[in-house]
Coordinates of C-alpha atoms in Angstrom, one line a residue:
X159 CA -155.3 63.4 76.7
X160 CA -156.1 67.0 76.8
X161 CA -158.9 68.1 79.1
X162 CA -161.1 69.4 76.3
X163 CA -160.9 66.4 74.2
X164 CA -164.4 64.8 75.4
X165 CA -166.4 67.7 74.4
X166 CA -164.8 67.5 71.2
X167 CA -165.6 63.7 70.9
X168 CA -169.5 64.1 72.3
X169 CA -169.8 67.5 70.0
X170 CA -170.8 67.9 66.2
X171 CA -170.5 65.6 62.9
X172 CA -167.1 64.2 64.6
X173 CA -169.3 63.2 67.9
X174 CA -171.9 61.7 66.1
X175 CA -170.0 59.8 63.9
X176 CA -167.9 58.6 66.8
X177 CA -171.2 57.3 68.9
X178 CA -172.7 55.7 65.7
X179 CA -169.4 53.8 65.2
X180 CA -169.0 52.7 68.9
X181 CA -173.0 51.2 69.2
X182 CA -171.8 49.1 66.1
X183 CA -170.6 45.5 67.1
X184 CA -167.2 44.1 66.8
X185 CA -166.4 42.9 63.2
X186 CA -166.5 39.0 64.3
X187 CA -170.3 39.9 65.7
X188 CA -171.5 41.9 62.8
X189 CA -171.5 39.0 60.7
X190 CA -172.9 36.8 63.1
X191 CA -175.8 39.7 62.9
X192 CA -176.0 39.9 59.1
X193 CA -176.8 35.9 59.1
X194 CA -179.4 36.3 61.2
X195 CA -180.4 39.1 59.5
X196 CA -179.9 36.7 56.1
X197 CA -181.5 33.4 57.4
X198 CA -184.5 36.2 57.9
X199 CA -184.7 38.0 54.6
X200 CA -184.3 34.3 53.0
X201 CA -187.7 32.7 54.7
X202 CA -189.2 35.6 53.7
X203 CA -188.4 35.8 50.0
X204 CA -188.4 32.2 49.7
X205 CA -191.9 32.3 50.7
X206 CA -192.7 35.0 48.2
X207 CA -191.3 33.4 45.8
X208 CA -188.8 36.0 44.4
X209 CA -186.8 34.2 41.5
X210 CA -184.8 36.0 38.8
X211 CA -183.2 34.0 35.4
X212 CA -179.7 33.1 35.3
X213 CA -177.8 34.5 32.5
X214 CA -175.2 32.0 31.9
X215 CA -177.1 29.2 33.0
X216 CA -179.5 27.3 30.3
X217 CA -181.3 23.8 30.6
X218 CA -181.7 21.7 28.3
X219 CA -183.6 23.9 25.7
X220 CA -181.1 26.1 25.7
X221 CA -183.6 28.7 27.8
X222 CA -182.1 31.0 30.9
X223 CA -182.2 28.7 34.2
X224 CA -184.6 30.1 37.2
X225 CA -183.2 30.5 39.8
X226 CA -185.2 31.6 43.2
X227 CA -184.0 32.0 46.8
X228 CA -183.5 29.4 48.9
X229 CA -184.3 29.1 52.9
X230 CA -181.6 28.9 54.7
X231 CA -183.9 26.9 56.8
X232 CA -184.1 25.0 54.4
X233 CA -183.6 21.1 55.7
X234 CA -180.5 20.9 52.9
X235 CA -178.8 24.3 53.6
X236 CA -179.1 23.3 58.0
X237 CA -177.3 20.1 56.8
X238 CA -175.0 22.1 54.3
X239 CA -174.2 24.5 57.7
X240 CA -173.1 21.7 60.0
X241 CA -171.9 18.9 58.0
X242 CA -169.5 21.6 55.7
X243 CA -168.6 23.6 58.7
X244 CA -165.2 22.8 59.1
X245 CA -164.5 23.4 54.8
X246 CA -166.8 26.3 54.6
X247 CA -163.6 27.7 56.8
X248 CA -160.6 26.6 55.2
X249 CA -162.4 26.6 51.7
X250 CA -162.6 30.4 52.6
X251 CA -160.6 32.0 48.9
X252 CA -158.7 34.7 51.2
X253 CA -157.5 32.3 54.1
X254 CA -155.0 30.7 51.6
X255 CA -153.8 33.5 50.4
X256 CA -153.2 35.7 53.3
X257 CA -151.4 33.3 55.9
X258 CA -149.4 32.4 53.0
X259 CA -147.9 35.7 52.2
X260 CA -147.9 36.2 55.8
X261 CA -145.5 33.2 56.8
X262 CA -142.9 35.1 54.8
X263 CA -143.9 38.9 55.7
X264 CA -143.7 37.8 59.1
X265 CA -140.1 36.5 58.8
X266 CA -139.4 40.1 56.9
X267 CA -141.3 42.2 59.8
X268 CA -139.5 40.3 62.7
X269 CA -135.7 40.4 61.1
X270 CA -136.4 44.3 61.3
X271 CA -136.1 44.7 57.5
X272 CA -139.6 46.3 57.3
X273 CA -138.2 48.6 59.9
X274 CA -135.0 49.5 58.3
X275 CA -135.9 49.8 55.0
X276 CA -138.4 52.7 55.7
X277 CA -135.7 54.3 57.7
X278 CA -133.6 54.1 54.6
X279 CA -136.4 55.2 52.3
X280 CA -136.9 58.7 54.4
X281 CA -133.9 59.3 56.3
X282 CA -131.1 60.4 53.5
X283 CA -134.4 62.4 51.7
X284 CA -133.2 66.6 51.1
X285 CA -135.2 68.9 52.9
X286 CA -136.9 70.2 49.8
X287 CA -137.8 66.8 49.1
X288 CA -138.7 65.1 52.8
X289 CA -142.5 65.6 52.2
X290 CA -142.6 63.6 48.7
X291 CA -140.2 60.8 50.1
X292 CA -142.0 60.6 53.0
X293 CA -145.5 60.1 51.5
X294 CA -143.8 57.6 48.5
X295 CA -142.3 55.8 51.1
X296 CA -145.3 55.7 53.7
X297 CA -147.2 54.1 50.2
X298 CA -144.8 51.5 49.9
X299 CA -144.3 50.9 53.6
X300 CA -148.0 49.2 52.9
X301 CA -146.3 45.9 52.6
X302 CA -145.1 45.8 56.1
X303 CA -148.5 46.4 57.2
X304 CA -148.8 47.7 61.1
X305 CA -144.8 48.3 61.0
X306 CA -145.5 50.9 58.8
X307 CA -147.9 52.7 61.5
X308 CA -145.9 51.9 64.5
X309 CA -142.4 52.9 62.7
X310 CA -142.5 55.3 59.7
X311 CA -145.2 57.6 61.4
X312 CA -143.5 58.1 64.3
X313 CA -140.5 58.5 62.4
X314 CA -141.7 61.3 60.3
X315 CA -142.1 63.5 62.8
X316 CA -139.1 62.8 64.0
X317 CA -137.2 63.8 61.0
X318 CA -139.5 66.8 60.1
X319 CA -138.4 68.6 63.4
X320 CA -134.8 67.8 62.7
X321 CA -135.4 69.6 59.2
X322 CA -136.6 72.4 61.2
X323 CA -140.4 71.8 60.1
X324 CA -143.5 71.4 61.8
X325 CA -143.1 67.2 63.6
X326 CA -147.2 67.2 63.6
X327 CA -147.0 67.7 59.1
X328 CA -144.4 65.0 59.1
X329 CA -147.1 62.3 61.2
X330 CA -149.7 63.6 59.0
X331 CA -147.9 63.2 55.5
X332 CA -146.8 59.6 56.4
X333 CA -150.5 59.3 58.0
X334 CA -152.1 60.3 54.6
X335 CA -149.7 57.9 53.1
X336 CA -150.0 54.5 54.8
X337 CA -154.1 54.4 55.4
X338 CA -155.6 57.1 53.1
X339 CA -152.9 55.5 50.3
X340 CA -154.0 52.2 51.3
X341 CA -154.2 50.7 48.4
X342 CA -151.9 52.3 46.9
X343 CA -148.2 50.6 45.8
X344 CA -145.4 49.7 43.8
X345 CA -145.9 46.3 44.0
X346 CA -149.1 43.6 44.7
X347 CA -148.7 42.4 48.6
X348 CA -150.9 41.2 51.0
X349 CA -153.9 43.5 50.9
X350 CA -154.0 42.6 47.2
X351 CA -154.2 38.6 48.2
X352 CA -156.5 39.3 50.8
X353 CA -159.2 40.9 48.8
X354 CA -159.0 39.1 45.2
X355 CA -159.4 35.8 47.3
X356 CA -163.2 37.7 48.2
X357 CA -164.0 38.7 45.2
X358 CA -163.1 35.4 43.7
X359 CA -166.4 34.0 45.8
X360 CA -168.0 36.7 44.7
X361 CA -167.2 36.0 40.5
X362 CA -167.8 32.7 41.6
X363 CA -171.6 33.0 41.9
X364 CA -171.8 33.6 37.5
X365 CA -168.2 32.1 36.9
X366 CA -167.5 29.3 39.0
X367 CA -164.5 28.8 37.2
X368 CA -163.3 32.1 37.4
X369 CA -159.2 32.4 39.2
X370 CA -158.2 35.2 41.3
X371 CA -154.8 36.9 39.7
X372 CA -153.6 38.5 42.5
X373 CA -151.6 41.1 40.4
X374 CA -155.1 41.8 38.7
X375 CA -155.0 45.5 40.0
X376 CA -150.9 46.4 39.5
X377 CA -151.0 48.7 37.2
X378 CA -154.4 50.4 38.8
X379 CA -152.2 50.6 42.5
X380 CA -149.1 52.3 40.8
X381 CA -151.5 54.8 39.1
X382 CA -152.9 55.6 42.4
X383 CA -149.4 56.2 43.8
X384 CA -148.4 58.6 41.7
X385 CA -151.9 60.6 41.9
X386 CA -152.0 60.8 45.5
X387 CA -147.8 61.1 46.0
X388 CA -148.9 65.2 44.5
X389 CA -152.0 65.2 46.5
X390 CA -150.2 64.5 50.0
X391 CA -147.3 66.8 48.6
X392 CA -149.6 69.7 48.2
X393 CA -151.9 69.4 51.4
X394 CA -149.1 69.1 53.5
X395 CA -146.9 72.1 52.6
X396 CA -149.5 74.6 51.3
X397 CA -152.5 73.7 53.7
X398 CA -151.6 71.7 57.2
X399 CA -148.1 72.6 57.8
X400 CA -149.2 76.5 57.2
X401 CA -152.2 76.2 59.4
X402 CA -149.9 74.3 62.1
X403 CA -147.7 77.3 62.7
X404 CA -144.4 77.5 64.0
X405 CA -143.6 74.6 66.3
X406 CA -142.6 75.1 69.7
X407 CA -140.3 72.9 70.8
X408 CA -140.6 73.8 74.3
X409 CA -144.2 72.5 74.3
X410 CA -142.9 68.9 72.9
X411 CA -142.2 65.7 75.5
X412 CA -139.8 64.5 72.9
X413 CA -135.5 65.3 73.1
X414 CA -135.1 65.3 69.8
X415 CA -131.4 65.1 69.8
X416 CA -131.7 62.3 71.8
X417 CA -134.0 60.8 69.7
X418 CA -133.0 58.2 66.5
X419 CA -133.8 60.3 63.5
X420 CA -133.4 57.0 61.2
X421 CA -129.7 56.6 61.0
X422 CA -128.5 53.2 60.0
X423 CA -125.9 50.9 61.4
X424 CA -123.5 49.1 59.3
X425 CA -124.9 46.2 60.1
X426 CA -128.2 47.2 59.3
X427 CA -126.9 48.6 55.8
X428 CA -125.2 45.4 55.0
X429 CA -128.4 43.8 56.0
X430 CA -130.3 45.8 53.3
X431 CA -127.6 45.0 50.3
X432 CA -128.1 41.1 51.4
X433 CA -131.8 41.6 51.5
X434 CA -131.6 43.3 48.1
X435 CA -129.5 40.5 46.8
X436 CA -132.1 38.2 47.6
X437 CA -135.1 39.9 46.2
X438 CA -133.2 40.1 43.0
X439 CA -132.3 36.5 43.2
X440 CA -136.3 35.5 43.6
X441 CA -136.8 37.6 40.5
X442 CA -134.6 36.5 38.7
X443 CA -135.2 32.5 39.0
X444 CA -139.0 33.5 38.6
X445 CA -138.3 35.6 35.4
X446 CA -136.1 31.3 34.7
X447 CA -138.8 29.1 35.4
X448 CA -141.6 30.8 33.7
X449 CA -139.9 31.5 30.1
X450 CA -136.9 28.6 30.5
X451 CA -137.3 25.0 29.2
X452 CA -140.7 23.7 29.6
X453 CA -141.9 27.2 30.9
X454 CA -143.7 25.9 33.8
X455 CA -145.6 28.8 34.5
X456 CA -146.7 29.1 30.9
X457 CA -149.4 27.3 29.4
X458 CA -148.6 27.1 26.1
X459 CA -151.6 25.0 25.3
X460 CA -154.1 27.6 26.5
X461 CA -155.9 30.3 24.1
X462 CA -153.6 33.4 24.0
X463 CA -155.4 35.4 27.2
X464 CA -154.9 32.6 29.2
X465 CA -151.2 31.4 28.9
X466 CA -150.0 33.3 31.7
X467 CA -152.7 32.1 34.2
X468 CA -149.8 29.8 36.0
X469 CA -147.6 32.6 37.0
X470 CA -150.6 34.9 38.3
X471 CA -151.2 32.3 40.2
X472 CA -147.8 31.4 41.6
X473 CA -147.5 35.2 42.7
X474 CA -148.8 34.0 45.9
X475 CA -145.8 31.9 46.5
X476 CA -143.4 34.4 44.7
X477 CA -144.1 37.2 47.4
X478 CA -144.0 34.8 50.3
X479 CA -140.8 33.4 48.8
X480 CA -139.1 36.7 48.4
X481 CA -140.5 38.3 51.7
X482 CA -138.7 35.0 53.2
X483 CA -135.6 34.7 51.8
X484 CA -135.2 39.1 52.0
X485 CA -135.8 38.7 55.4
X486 CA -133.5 36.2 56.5
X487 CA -130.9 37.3 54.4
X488 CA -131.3 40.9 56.6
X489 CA -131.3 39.2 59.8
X490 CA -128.1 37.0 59.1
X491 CA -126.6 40.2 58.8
X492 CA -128.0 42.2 62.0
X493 CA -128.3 38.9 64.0
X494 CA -131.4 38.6 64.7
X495 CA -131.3 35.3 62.6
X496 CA -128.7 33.1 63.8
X497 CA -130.1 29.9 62.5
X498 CA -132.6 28.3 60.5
X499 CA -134.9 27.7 64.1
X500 CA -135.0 31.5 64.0
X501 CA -136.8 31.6 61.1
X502 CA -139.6 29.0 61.9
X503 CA -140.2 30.6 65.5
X504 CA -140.6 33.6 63.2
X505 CA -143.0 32.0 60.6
X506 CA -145.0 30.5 64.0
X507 CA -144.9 34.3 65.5
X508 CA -146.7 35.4 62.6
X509 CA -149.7 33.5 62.5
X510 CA -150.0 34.0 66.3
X511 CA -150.7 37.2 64.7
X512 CA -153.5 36.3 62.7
X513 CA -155.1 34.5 65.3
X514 CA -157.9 37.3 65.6
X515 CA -158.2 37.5 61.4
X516 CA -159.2 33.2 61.8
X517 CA -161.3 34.3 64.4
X518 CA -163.1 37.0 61.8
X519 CA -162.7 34.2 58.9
X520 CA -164.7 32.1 60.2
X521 CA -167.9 34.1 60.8
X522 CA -166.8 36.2 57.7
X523 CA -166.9 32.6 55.2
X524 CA -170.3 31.6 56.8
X525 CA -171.7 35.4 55.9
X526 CA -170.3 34.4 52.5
X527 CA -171.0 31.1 51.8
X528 CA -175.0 30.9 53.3
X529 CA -175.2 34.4 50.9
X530 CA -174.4 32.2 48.1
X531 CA -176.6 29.2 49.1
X532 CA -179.9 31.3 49.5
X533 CA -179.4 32.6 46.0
X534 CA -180.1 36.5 47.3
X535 CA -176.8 37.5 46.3
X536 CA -177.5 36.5 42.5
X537 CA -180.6 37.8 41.9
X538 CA -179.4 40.8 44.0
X539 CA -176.8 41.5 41.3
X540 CA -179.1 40.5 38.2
X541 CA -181.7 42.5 39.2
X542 CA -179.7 45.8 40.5
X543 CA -177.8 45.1 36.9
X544 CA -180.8 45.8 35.0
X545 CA -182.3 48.8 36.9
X546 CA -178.5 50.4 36.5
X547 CA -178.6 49.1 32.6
X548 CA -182.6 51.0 32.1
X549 CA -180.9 54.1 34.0
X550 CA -178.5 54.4 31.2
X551 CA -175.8 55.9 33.2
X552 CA -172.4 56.1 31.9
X553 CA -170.5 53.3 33.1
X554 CA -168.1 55.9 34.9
X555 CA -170.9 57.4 36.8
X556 CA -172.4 54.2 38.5
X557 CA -168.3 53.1 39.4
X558 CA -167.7 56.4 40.6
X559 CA -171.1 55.6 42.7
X560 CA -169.6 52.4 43.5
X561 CA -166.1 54.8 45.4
X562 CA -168.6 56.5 47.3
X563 CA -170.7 54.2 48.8
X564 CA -167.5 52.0 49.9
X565 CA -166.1 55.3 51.4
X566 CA -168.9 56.5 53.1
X567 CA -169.5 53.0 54.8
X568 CA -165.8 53.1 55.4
X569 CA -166.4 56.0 58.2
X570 CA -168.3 53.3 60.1
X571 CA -166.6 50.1 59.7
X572 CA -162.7 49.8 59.2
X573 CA -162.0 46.6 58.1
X574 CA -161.1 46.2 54.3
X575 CA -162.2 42.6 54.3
X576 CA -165.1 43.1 56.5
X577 CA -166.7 45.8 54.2
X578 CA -165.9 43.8 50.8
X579 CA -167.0 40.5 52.0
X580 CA -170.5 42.1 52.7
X581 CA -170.0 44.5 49.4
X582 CA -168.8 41.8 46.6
X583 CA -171.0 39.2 46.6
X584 CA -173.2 41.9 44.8
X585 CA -171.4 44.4 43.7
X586 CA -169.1 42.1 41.3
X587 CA -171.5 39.7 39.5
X588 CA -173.6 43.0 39.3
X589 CA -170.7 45.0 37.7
X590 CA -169.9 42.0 35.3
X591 CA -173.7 41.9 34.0
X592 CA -173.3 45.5 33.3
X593 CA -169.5 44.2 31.5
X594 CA -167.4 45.6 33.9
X595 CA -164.4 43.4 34.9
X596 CA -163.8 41.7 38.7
X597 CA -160.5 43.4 38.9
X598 CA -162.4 46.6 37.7
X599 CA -165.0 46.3 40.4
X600 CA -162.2 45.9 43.0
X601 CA -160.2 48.7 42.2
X602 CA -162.9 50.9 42.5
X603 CA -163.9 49.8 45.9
X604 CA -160.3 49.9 47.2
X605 CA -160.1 53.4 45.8
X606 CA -163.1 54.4 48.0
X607 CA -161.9 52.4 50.8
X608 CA -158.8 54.2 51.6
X609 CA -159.9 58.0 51.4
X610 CA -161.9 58.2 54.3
X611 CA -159.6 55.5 56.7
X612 CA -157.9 59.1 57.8
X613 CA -160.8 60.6 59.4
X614 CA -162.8 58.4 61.1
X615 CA -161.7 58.1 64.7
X616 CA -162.9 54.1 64.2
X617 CA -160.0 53.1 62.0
X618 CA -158.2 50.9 64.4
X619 CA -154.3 53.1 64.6
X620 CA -156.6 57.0 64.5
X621 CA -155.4 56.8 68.5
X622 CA -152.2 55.7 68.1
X623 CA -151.9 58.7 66.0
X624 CA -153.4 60.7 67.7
X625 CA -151.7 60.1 70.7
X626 CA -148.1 60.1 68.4
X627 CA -149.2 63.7 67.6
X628 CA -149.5 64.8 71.5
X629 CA -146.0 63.6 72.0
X630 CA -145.5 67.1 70.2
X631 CA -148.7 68.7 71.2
X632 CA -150.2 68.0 74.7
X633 CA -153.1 69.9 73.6
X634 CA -153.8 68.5 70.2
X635 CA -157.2 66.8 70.3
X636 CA -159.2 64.1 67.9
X637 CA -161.1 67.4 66.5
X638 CA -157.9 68.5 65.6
X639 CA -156.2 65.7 63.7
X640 CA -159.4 64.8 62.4
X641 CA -159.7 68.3 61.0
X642 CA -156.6 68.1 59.8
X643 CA -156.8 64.9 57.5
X644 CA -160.3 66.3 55.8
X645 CA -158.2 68.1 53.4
X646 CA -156.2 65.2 52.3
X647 CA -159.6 62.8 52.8
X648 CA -161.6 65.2 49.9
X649 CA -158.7 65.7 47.5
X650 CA -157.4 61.7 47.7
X651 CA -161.2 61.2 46.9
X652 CA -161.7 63.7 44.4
X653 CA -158.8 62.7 42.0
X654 CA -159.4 59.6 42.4
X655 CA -162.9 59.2 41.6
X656 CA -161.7 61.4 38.4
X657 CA -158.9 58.3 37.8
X658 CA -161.3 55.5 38.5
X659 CA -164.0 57.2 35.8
X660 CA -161.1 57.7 33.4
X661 CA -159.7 54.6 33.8
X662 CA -162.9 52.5 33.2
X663 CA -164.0 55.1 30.5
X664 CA -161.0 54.2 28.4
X665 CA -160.8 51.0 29.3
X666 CA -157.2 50.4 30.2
X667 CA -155.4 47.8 31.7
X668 CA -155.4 47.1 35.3
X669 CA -153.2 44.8 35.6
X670 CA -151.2 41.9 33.9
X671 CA -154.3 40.1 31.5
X672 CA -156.5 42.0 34.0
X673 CA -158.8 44.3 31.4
X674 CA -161.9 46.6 32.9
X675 CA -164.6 45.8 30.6
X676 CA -165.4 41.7 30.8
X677 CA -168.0 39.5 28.6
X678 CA -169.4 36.7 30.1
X679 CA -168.7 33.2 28.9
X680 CA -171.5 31.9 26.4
X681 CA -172.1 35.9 25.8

């Protein structure tokens, strides 16, 4: 670290922001805050009395069911708290989900075909053309979650001083790709199981029979590829590699001859062709067993919209299916797999690695489920629904509102689930009063989630950039790379608050049977 970096952390908007962040709790603790803060508000409204009328819900004379908070003091919701405990955590939507994919992701990360197939993706890229691969590739790399930070970043850097550019543009174009792209992809993958599974509680609370469909947002994610692919294009040759200057290579700690610039062995290449093979194999007998005989994942019995409800669902299982099978294919040809014991010590490895997202699950699914019990949630949403409908705001407006709340809390706390387990249980059933869709509401808080993950110093991997960047620049300081994202951070949330408005205004498609508008059932 550079001898003027704590002034710049203690100075200005970027000091500020930096203390705020740090006097906020860890994200396993700030729930345990908000319940308190929940079993509070509920005494207190229960007491008052505050009630609002259900409007999917009638009784018996066909009139709207009241429905008032509840104390979570309550003598039922105590008993509710201990007696459930142990389901309230493993009947958690996301939990499933996640370690699923996982269990096959893991076996994908630890073969080193995460790893290899981004050195692939960047290394072969013309010189005209590294900035584009780099960011398209850094989108993708998404899917092999922290790899992509701790090996394409890097990596960029790498290659852009080989190409004779600035190494500090390279970190920042793959930077502005993996966490201010987030969301954005090719393909559904974890992050896309991870948060349906919350905002199915959340639908839950109108539409208890609502399903999550994890590819509910596909089309949305590929849209937001190709928007911000031009963005980080732009930014990084016409604004930060400019302002950069001519990089010294004396001032570097980093032999770049000696250094790997992404070249693959034979092995490794024969390793991608297998793992290739593989994923075309899983698509290929999923593609057979939901339109060959019986069509299992077709319910042909079902109204129209609803016949392919059996292979959203099994998309789950497809991705940890192919993530497995890629992955061992790879590392029977590197080596790293040498038998099928391998592979499970794998699969164990990874869900050592999600030992501190159980820990978060289980304060996160109490936040979650003693929401839903005191009823605040609800008549959160119907009530904030029909202040937004007597605004008579264009829908666009108030989901464009939506972006910036979730980017403006997303300077203060990084964690994707954290924010939209607090966010959903009111934000959906509010959106769907107003007949906007769950996959709709979703989108538009990932698109707001990502922008601002590149310049708040408390996103989890801003050191490990940071200090990824002084490799090249002793001197280079958080002001500095902080300053350096904003351009990306304003333009990313520009465009795609003008996406998300359009999108929603014309009401496309987000996904496979994933529409934005919605009508409630009975409606």
């Amino acid at each position: 670290m550079s001898d003027h970096q704590p002034k710049e952390l203690n100075s200005g908007i970027l000091g500020w922001i930096e203390r705020t962040g740090n006097r906020l709790p860890d994200p396993v603790f700030l729930f345990l805050w908000l319940i308190l803060f929940l079993v509070i508000a509920s005494v207190l409204l229960s007491s008052m009395g505050v009630s609002a009328l259900h409007p999917t819900i009638k009784d018996s004379a066909g009139n709207a069911t009241v429905i008032a908070v509840s104390s979570l003091l309550s003598a039922e919701n105590i008993e509710k708290l201990f007696v459930d405990m142990p389901k309230t955590m493993t009947h958690f939507h996301p939990l499933g989900y996640v370690l699923i994919v996982m269990l096959g992701a893991g076996v994908a990360e630890r073969t080193g075909l995460f790893s290899s197939a981004m050195r692939a993706g960047v290394a072969s890229a013309p010189k005209m053309l590294l900035t584009p691969v780099v960011a398209l590739v850094a989108m993708i790399a998404n899917l092999a979650a922290d790899a992509a930070y701790v090996v394409l970043i890097p990596l960029a850097g790498i290659l852009f001083a080989s190409a004779g550019r600035h190494p500090i543009a390279g970190i920042a174009a793959a930077f502005a790709g993996v966490s201010g792209g987030f969301s954005a992809n090719l393909l559904p993958g974890q992050l896309d199981a991870l948060l349906f599974g919350i905002t199915e509680s959340a639908v839950e609370l109108l539409v208890p029979t609502w399903d999550a469909n994890i590819a509910g947002n596909w089309y949305f994610i590929m849209a937001m590829t190709f928007v911000f692919l031009p963005i980080i294009w732009y930014v990084t040759d016409k604004i930060v590699e400019p302002r950069l200057g001519k990089f010294n290579a004396k001032e570097s700690t980093i032999d770049i001859s000696a250094e790997d610039q992404g070249r693959l062995s034979e092995q490794q290449r024969k390793g991608l062709k297998r793992a290739g093979l593989a994923v075309l194999a899983v698509i290929a007998f999923w593609v057979y067993i939901t339109l060959g005989p019986g069509t299992p994942l077709i319910d042909e019995s079902a109204v129209a919209t609803a016949q392919l409800s059996p292979f959203y669902k099994s998309l789950v299982a497809g991705f940890f299916v192919m993530f497995l099978l890629a992955g061992w294919a790879y590392g029977s040809a590197v080596g790293t797999v040498k038998d099928h014991r391998d592979v499970v010590t794998m699969m164990a490895d990874s869900m050592k690695d999600m030992a501190y997202y159980l820990v978060i699950v289980f304060t996160a699914a109490h936040f979650v489920v003693m929401f839903n019990w005191s009823n605040m949630g609800i008549i959160l949403a119907i009530n904030g629904a029909e202040f937004l409908g007597s605004t008579d705001l264009p829908m666009p407006v108030l989901i464009g509102l939506m972006i910036l709340i979730a980017a403006m809390i997303n300077i203060f706390v990084g964690s994707a689930s954290a924010k939209w387990a607090i966010l959903a249980p009111v934000m959906v059933p509010m959106f769907m009063l107003l007949g906007v869709s769950p996959e709709m509401a979703t989108a538009a808080y990932r698109m707001g989630d990502g922008a601002t993950n590149i310049i708040t110093p408390l996103m989890f991997y801003f050191p490990l950039i940071l200090a990824f960047c002084q490799r090249w620049k002793p001197e280079f300081g958080l002001g500095s790379l902080t300053a350096m994202m904003i351009p990306y951070s304003i333009w990313m949330l520009v465009l795609g608050l003008l996406m998300t408005m359009t999108w929603i205004g014309l009401d496309l498609p987000l996904g496979p049977g994933a529409s934005a508008s919605y009508v409630l059932p009975g409606k």
